[in-house]
mmCIF file of N, CA and C in Angstrom:
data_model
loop_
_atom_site.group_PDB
_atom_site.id
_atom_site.type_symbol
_atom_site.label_atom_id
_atom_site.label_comp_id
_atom_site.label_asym_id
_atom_site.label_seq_id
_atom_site.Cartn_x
_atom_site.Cartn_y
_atom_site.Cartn_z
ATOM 1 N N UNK A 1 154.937 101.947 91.609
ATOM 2 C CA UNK A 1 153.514 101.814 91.721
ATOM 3 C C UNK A 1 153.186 100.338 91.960
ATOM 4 N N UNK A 2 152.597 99.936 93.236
ATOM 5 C CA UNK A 2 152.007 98.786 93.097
ATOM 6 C C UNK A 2 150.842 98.094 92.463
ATOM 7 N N UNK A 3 151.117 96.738 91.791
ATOM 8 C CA UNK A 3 150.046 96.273 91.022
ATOM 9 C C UNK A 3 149.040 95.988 92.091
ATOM 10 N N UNK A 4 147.669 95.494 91.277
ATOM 11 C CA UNK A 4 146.863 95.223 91.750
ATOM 12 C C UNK A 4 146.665 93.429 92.012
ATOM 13 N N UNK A 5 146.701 93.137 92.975
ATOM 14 C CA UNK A 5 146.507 91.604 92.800
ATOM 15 C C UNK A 5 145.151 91.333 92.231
ATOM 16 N N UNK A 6 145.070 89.925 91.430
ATOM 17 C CA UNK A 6 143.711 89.393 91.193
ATOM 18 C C UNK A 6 143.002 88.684 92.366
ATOM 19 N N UNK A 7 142.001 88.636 92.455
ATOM 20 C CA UNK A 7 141.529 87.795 93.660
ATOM 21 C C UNK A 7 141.305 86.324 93.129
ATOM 22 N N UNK A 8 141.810 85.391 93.931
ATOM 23 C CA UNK A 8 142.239 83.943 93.672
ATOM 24 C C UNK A 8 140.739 83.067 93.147
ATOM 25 N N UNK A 9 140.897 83.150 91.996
ATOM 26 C CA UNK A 9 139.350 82.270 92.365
ATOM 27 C C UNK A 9 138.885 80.769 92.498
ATOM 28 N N UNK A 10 139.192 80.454 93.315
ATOM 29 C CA UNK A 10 138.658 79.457 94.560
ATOM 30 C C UNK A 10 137.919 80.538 95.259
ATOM 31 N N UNK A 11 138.321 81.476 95.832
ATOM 32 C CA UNK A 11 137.951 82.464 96.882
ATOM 33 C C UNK A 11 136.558 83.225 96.302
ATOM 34 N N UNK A 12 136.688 83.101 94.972
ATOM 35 C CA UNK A 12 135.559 83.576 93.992
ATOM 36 C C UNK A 12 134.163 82.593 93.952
ATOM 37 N N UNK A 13 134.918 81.201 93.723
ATOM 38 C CA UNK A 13 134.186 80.393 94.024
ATOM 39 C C UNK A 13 133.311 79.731 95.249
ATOM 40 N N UNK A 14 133.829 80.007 96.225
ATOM 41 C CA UNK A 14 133.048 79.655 97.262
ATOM 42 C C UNK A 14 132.428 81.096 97.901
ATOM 43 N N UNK A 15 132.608 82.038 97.721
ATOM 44 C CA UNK A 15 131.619 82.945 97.921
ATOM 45 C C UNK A 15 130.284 82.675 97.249
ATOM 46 N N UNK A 16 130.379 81.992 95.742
ATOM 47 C CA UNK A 16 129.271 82.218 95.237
ATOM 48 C C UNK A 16 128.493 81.055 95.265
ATOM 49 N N UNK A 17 129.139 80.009 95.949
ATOM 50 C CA UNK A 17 128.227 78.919 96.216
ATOM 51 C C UNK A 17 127.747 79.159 97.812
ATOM 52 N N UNK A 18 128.025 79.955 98.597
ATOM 53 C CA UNK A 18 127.793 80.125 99.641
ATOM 54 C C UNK A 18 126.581 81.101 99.334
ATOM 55 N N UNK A 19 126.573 82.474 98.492
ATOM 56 C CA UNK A 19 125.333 83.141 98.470
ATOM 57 C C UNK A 19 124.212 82.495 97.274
ATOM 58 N N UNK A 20 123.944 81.126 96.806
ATOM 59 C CA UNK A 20 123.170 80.252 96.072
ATOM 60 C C UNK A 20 122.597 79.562 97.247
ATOM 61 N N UNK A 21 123.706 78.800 98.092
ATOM 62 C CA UNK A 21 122.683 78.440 99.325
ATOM 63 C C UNK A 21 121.909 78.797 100.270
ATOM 64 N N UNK A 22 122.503 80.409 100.719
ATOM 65 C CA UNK A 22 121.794 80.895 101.085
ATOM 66 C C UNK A 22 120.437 81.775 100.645
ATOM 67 N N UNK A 23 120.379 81.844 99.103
ATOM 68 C CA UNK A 23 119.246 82.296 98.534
ATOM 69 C C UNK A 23 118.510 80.982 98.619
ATOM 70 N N UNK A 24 119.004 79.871 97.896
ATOM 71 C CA UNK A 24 117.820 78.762 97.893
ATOM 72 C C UNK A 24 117.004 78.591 99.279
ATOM 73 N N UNK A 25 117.796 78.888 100.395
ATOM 74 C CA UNK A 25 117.360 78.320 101.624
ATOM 75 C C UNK A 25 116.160 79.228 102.574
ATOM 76 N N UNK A 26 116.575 80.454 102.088
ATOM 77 C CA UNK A 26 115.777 81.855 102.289
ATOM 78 C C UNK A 26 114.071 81.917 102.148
ATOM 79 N N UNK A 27 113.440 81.328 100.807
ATOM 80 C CA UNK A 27 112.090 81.116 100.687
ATOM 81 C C UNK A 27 111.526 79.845 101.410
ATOM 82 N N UNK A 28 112.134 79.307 101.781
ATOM 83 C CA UNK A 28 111.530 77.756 102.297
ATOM 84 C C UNK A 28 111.796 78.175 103.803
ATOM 85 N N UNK A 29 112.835 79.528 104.627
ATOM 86 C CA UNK A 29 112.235 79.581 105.826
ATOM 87 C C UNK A 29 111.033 80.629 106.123
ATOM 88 N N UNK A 30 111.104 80.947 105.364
ATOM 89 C CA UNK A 30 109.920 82.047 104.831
ATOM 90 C C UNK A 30 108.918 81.638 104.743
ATOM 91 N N UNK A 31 108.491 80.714 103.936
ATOM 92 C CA UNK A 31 107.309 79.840 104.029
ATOM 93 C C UNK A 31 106.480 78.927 105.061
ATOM 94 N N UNK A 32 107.649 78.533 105.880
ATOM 95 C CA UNK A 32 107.568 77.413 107.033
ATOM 96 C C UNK A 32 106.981 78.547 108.155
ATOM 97 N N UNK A 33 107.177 79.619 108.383
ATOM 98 C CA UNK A 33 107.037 80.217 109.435
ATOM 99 C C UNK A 33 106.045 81.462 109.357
ATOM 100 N N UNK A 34 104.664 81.067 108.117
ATOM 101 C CA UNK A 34 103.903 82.557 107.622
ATOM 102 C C UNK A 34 102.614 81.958 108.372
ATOM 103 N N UNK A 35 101.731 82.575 108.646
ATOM 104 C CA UNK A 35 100.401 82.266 109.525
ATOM 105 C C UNK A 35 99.331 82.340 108.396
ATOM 106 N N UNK A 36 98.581 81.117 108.461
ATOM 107 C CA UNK A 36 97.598 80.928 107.276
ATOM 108 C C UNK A 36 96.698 82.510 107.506
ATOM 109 N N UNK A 37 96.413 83.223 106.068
ATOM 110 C CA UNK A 37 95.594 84.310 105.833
ATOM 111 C C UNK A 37 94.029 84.063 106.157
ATOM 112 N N UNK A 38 93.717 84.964 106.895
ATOM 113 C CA UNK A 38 91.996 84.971 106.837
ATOM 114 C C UNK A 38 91.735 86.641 106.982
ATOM 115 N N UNK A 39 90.443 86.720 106.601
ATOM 116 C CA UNK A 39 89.872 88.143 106.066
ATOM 117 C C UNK A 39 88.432 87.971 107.298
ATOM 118 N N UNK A 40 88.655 89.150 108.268
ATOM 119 C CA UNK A 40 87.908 89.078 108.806
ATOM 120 C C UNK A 40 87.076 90.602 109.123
ATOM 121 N N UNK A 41 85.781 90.949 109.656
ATOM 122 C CA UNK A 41 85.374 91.543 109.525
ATOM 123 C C UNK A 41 84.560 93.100 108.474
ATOM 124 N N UNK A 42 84.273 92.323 107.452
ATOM 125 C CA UNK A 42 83.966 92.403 106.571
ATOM 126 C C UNK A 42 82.912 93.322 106.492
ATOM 127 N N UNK A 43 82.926 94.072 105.903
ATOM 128 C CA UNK A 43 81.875 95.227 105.391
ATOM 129 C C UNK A 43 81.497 95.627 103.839
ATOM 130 N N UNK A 44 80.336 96.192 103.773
ATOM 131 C CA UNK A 44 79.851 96.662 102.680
ATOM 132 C C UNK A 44 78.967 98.119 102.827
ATOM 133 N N UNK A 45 79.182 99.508 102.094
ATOM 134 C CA UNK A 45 78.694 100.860 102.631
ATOM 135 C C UNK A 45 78.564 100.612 104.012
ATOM 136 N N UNK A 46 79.630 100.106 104.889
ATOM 137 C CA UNK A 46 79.506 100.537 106.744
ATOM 138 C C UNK A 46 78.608 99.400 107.194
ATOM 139 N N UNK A 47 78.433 98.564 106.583
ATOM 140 C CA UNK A 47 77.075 98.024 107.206
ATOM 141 C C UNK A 47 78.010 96.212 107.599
ATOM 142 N N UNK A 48 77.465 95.559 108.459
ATOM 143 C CA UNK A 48 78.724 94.524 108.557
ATOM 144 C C UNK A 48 78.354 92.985 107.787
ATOM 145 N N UNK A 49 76.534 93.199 107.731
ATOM 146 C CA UNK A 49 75.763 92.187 107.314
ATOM 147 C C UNK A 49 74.771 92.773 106.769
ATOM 148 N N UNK A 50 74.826 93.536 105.356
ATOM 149 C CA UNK A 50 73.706 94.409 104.866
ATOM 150 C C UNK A 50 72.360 93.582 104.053
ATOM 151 N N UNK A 51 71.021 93.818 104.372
ATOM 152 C CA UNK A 51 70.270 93.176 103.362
ATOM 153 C C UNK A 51 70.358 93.552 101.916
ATOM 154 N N UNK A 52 70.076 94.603 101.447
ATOM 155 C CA UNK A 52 70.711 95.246 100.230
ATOM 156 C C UNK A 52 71.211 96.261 100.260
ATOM 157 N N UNK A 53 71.334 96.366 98.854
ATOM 158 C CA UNK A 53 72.766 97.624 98.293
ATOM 159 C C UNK A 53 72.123 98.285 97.228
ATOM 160 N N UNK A 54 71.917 99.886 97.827
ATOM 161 C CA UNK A 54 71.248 100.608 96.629
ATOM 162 C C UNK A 54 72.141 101.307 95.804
ATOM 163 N N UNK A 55 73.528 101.014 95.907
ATOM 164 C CA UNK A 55 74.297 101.697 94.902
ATOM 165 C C UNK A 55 75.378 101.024 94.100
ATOM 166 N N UNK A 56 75.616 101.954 92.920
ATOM 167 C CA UNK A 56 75.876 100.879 91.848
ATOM 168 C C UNK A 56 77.248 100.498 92.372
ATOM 169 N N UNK A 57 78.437 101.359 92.858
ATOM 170 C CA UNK A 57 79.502 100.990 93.189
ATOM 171 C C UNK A 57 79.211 100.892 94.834
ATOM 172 N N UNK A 58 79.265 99.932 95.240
ATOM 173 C CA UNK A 58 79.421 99.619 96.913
ATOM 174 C C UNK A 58 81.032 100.267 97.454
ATOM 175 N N UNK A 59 80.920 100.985 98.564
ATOM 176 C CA UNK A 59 82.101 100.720 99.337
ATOM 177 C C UNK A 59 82.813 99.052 99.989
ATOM 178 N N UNK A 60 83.353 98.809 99.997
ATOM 179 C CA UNK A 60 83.640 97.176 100.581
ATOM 180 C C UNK A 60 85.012 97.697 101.814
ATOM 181 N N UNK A 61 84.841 96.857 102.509
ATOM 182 C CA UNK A 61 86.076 96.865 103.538
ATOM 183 C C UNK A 61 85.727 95.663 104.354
ATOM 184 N N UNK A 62 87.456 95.698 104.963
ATOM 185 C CA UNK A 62 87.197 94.888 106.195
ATOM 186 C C UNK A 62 88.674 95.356 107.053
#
């Protein structure tokens, strides 16, 4: 029956500094490349610019 070898760890070791850099590096290209948020077209009960609101819970959307 053959044993099982251990896996060498150096080989252990640089796998896991390799998936640390690539996590650290992951949110910062993520960030660099997101398009500032804006909220546009905006509503309240269907209406896009309502004078008032006769109900107690409004629908809202946009």
């Amino acid at each position: 029956m053959a044993r099982l070898r251990r896996p060498h760890p150096v080989k252990i070791l640089v796998v896991v500094i390799i998936a640390v850099l690539a996590a650290m590096n992951a949110p910062v290209g993520a960030q660099t490349t997101s398009a500032p948020m804006s909220i546009g077209l905006m509503r309240c009960e269907y209406a896009v610019n309502p004078v008032g609101i006769d109900t107690r819970t409004p629908r809202l959307g946009w």
